[in-house]
């Protein structure tokens, strides 16, 4: 049980870091290339939006199977916790990107226009206005995404991804040990509650309202 928990935390932690970085980048591009924004570019925005929408629409279990060739190329195998990382990142990053875009859209356009009128560059506006102003929403979004990824790791476990999902399915369900499945479920719930509490705490202390 301990080893399975560590594997779940490993998958969640690594994919969380990559998802946060990629999600911020994709979300910023979605927002900045949108109509009336700093880098307004309809074709680029349409391509990024299409990628995000298509990737978000694919059920995670199917995504796991679809990218097995890519996973084997990157990792050398499609089994184990490390092999689950590409699917976790590809599945979660677009989801978080939409949350980032929504958070940026909620910023008062007047704040951005004021920064522009003072001659602020695009980089300054991004790092001194957009990201700081949207920090509470970004934290809330990554919290929701992390909880979703914990669920993804359980699904990955069913197809050999390791972690609590594999333990619950192989040692619990397949061998008729319902107590193993129950304990694995309780551990996953505890991890989710802890993540939610941490996310709520940081959202609260960064909210200026």
Short mmCIF file of C-alpha atoms in Angstrom, two decimals:
data_model
loop_
_atom_site.label_atom_id
_atom_site.label_comp_id
_atom_site.label_asym_id
_atom_site.label_seq_id
_atom_site.Cartn_x
_atom_site.Cartn_y
_atom_site.Cartn_z
CA UNK A 1 0.00 0.00 0.00
CA UNK A 2 2.83 2.41 0.86
CA UNK A 3 4.68 1.70 -2.39
CA UNK A 4 1.46 2.18 -4.39
CA UNK A 5 0.81 5.50 -2.60
CA UNK A 6 4.34 6.70 -3.38
CA UNK A 7 3.85 5.76 -7.04
CA UNK A 8 0.58 7.71 -7.17
CA UNK A 9 2.23 10.75 -5.57
CA UNK A 10 5.15 10.44 -7.99
CA UNK A 11 2.86 10.36 -11.04
CA UNK A 12 0.76 13.23 -9.72
CA UNK A 13 3.74 15.37 -8.70
CA UNK A 14 5.72 15.11 -11.93
CA UNK A 15 2.66 15.55 -14.15
CA UNK A 16 1.52 18.47 -11.97
CA UNK A 17 4.74 20.40 -12.61
CA UNK A 18 4.64 19.77 -16.36
CA UNK A 19 0.91 20.49 -16.55
CA UNK A 20 1.30 23.77 -14.67
CA UNK A 21 4.05 25.00 -17.02
CA UNK A 22 2.39 23.83 -20.25
CA UNK A 23 -1.05 24.92 -19.08
CA UNK A 24 0.16 28.44 -18.28
CA UNK A 25 1.87 28.70 -21.68
CA UNK A 26 -1.14 27.39 -23.63
CA UNK A 27 -3.57 29.48 -21.60
CA UNK A 28 -1.56 32.64 -22.12
CA UNK A 29 -1.36 31.98 -25.86
CA UNK A 30 -5.12 31.34 -26.02
CA UNK A 31 -5.79 34.60 -24.23
CA UNK A 32 -3.14 36.81 -25.87
CA UNK A 33 -3.96 35.69 -29.43
CA UNK A 34 -7.68 36.21 -28.87
CA UNK A 35 -9.58 39.04 -30.49
CA UNK A 36 -8.65 42.46 -29.12
CA UNK A 37 -5.73 41.25 -27.03
CA UNK A 38 -1.98 41.95 -27.16
CA UNK A 39 -1.01 39.35 -29.76
CA UNK A 40 -4.36 39.04 -31.55
CA UNK A 41 -3.93 36.41 -34.25
CA UNK A 42 -7.01 34.52 -35.34
CA UNK A 43 -5.30 31.60 -37.18
CA UNK A 44 -2.90 30.89 -34.31
CA UNK A 45 -5.71 31.15 -31.78
CA UNK A 46 -7.86 28.76 -33.84
CA UNK A 47 -5.07 26.16 -34.02
CA UNK A 48 -4.34 26.29 -30.29
CA UNK A 49 -8.04 26.23 -29.42
CA UNK A 50 -8.58 23.23 -31.69
CA UNK A 51 -5.72 21.31 -30.05
CA UNK A 52 -7.02 22.12 -26.57
CA UNK A 53 -10.61 21.21 -27.40
CA UNK A 54 -9.75 17.96 -29.18
CA UNK A 55 -7.36 16.77 -26.48
CA UNK A 56 -9.79 17.62 -23.68
CA UNK A 57 -12.55 15.70 -25.43
CA UNK A 58 -10.70 12.37 -25.59
CA UNK A 59 -11.54 10.09 -22.62
CA UNK A 60 -8.39 9.48 -20.60
CA UNK A 61 -8.43 5.69 -20.91
CA UNK A 62 -8.65 5.99 -24.69
CA UNK A 63 -5.87 8.59 -24.67
CA UNK A 64 -3.68 6.14 -22.76
CA UNK A 65 -4.14 3.59 -25.53
CA UNK A 66 -3.80 6.06 -28.40
CA UNK A 67 -0.40 7.34 -27.33
CA UNK A 68 1.16 3.94 -26.46
CA UNK A 69 3.57 4.28 -29.45
CA UNK A 70 4.64 7.74 -28.24
CA UNK A 71 4.97 6.47 -24.67
CA UNK A 72 7.14 3.54 -25.76
CA UNK A 73 9.29 5.92 -27.81
CA UNK A 74 9.78 8.35 -24.92
CA UNK A 75 9.99 5.93 -21.99
CA UNK A 76 10.78 2.57 -23.56
CA UNK A 77 7.70 0.85 -22.15
CA UNK A 78 3.99 1.46 -21.70
CA UNK A 79 3.83 -0.10 -18.22
CA UNK A 80 4.64 1.47 -14.87
CA UNK A 81 4.32 4.92 -13.25
CA UNK A 82 6.80 6.67 -15.54
CA UNK A 83 5.02 5.35 -18.63
CA UNK A 84 1.79 6.96 -17.40
CA UNK A 85 3.33 10.45 -17.33
CA UNK A 86 2.97 11.36 -21.05
CA UNK A 87 -0.74 10.56 -21.05
CA UNK A 88 -1.28 12.37 -17.74
CA UNK A 89 0.44 15.51 -19.02
CA UNK A 90 -1.17 15.45 -22.47
CA UNK A 91 -4.58 14.89 -20.89
CA UNK A 92 -4.33 17.48 -18.11
CA UNK A 93 -2.40 20.38 -19.67
CA UNK A 94 -5.17 21.42 -22.13
CA UNK A 95 -7.73 21.14 -19.32
CA UNK A 96 -5.70 23.53 -17.19
CA UNK A 97 -5.01 25.78 -20.18
CA UNK A 98 -8.72 26.52 -20.50
CA UNK A 99 -8.87 27.39 -16.81
CA UNK A 100 -5.91 29.74 -17.27
CA UNK A 101 -7.63 31.42 -20.21
CA UNK A 102 -10.84 31.86 -18.21
CA UNK A 103 -8.87 33.31 -15.27
CA UNK A 104 -7.15 35.83 -17.56
CA UNK A 105 -10.43 36.86 -19.16
CA UNK A 106 -11.79 37.78 -15.73
CA UNK A 107 -9.12 40.46 -15.29
CA UNK A 108 -10.48 43.97 -15.71
CA UNK A 109 -9.46 45.06 -19.23
CA UNK A 110 -8.94 48.56 -17.87
CA UNK A 111 -5.98 47.35 -15.82
CA UNK A 112 -4.27 46.03 -18.95
CA UNK A 113 -5.09 49.19 -20.91
CA UNK A 114 -3.66 51.34 -18.10
CA UNK A 115 -0.39 49.38 -18.25
CA UNK A 116 -0.29 49.78 -22.03
CA UNK A 117 -0.88 53.53 -21.78
CA UNK A 118 2.15 53.80 -19.51
CA UNK A 119 4.29 52.12 -22.17
CA UNK A 120 4.59 48.70 -20.55
CA UNK A 121 5.92 45.98 -22.84
CA UNK A 122 4.08 42.72 -23.47
CA UNK A 123 6.47 40.88 -21.15
CA UNK A 124 5.85 43.39 -18.38
CA UNK A 125 2.10 43.16 -18.81
CA UNK A 126 2.22 39.35 -18.67
CA UNK A 127 4.45 39.07 -15.59
CA UNK A 128 3.44 42.23 -13.72
CA UNK A 129 -0.27 42.44 -14.53
CA UNK A 130 -1.88 39.32 -16.00
CA UNK A 131 -0.29 36.58 -13.90
CA UNK A 132 -0.32 38.45 -10.55
CA UNK A 133 -3.94 39.58 -11.00
CA UNK A 134 -5.09 36.06 -11.86
CA UNK A 135 -3.04 34.21 -9.22
CA UNK A 136 -5.98 33.11 -7.00
CA UNK A 137 -7.88 31.72 -9.99
CA UNK A 138 -4.72 30.03 -11.32
CA UNK A 139 -4.16 28.31 -7.97
CA UNK A 140 -7.80 27.26 -7.78
CA UNK A 141 -7.56 25.92 -11.32
CA UNK A 142 -4.40 23.89 -10.70
CA UNK A 143 -6.02 22.48 -7.57
CA UNK A 144 -8.99 21.21 -9.57
CA UNK A 145 -6.64 19.89 -12.26
CA UNK A 146 -4.49 18.08 -9.69
CA UNK A 147 -7.53 16.34 -8.24
CA UNK A 148 -8.53 15.30 -11.75
CA UNK A 149 -5.01 13.95 -12.32
CA UNK A 150 -5.25 11.84 -9.17
CA UNK A 151 -8.33 10.26 -10.74
CA UNK A 152 -6.39 9.82 -13.99
CA UNK A 153 -3.63 7.95 -12.13
CA UNK A 154 -6.21 5.50 -10.82
CA UNK A 155 -7.46 4.88 -14.37
CA UNK A 156 -3.89 4.50 -15.59
CA UNK A 157 -3.40 1.87 -12.91
CA UNK A 158 -6.03 -0.35 -14.50
CA UNK A 159 -3.92 -0.66 -17.65
CA UNK A 160 -0.67 -1.21 -15.74
CA UNK A 161 0.26 2.33 -14.83
CA UNK A 162 1.07 1.45 -11.24
CA UNK A 163 0.01 3.28 -8.10
CA UNK A 164 -3.15 2.87 -6.06
CA UNK A 165 -5.21 2.19 -9.17
CA UNK A 166 -3.18 -0.91 -10.03
CA UNK A 167 -3.26 -2.07 -6.41
CA UNK A 168 -7.03 -1.64 -6.13
CA UNK A 169 -7.68 -3.39 -9.44
CA UNK A 170 -5.13 -6.22 -9.45
CA UNK A 171 -4.76 -6.99 -5.75
CA UNK A 172 -8.27 -5.94 -4.78
CA UNK A 173 -10.84 -6.47 -7.53
CA UNK A 174 -9.22 -9.31 -9.53
CA UNK A 175 -8.32 -11.32 -6.42
CA UNK A 176 -11.54 -10.61 -4.58
CA UNK A 177 -9.87 -8.66 -1.76
CA UNK A 178 -12.48 -5.97 -1.25
CA UNK A 179 -10.63 -4.65 1.80
CA UNK A 180 -7.62 -3.75 -0.39
CA UNK A 181 -9.87 -1.85 -2.81
CA UNK A 182 -11.55 -0.06 0.11
CA UNK A 183 -8.28 0.99 1.74
CA UNK A 184 -6.85 2.16 -1.61
CA UNK A 185 -9.99 4.23 -2.14
CA UNK A 186 -9.69 5.78 1.32
CA UNK A 187 -6.04 6.68 0.70
CA UNK A 188 -6.95 8.33 -2.62
CA UNK A 189 -9.70 10.30 -0.88
CA UNK A 190 -7.25 11.45 1.80
CA UNK A 191 -4.80 12.63 -0.85
CA UNK A 192 -7.61 14.51 -2.62
CA UNK A 193 -8.74 16.19 0.61
CA UNK A 194 -5.16 17.27 1.42
CA UNK A 195 -4.65 18.68 -2.08
CA UNK A 196 -7.96 20.55 -1.87
CA UNK A 197 -7.08 22.01 1.53
CA UNK A 198 -3.66 23.18 0.34
CA UNK A 199 -5.20 24.71 -2.80
CA UNK A 200 -7.92 26.49 -0.82
CA UNK A 201 -5.35 27.83 1.64
CA UNK A 202 -3.11 29.36 -1.03
CA UNK A 203 -6.11 30.67 -2.97
CA UNK A 204 -7.30 32.45 0.19
CA UNK A 205 -3.97 34.07 1.07
CA UNK A 206 -3.38 35.32 -2.49
CA UNK A 207 -6.88 36.72 -2.98
CA UNK A 208 -6.72 40.51 -2.55
CA UNK A 209 -10.47 40.96 -2.38
#
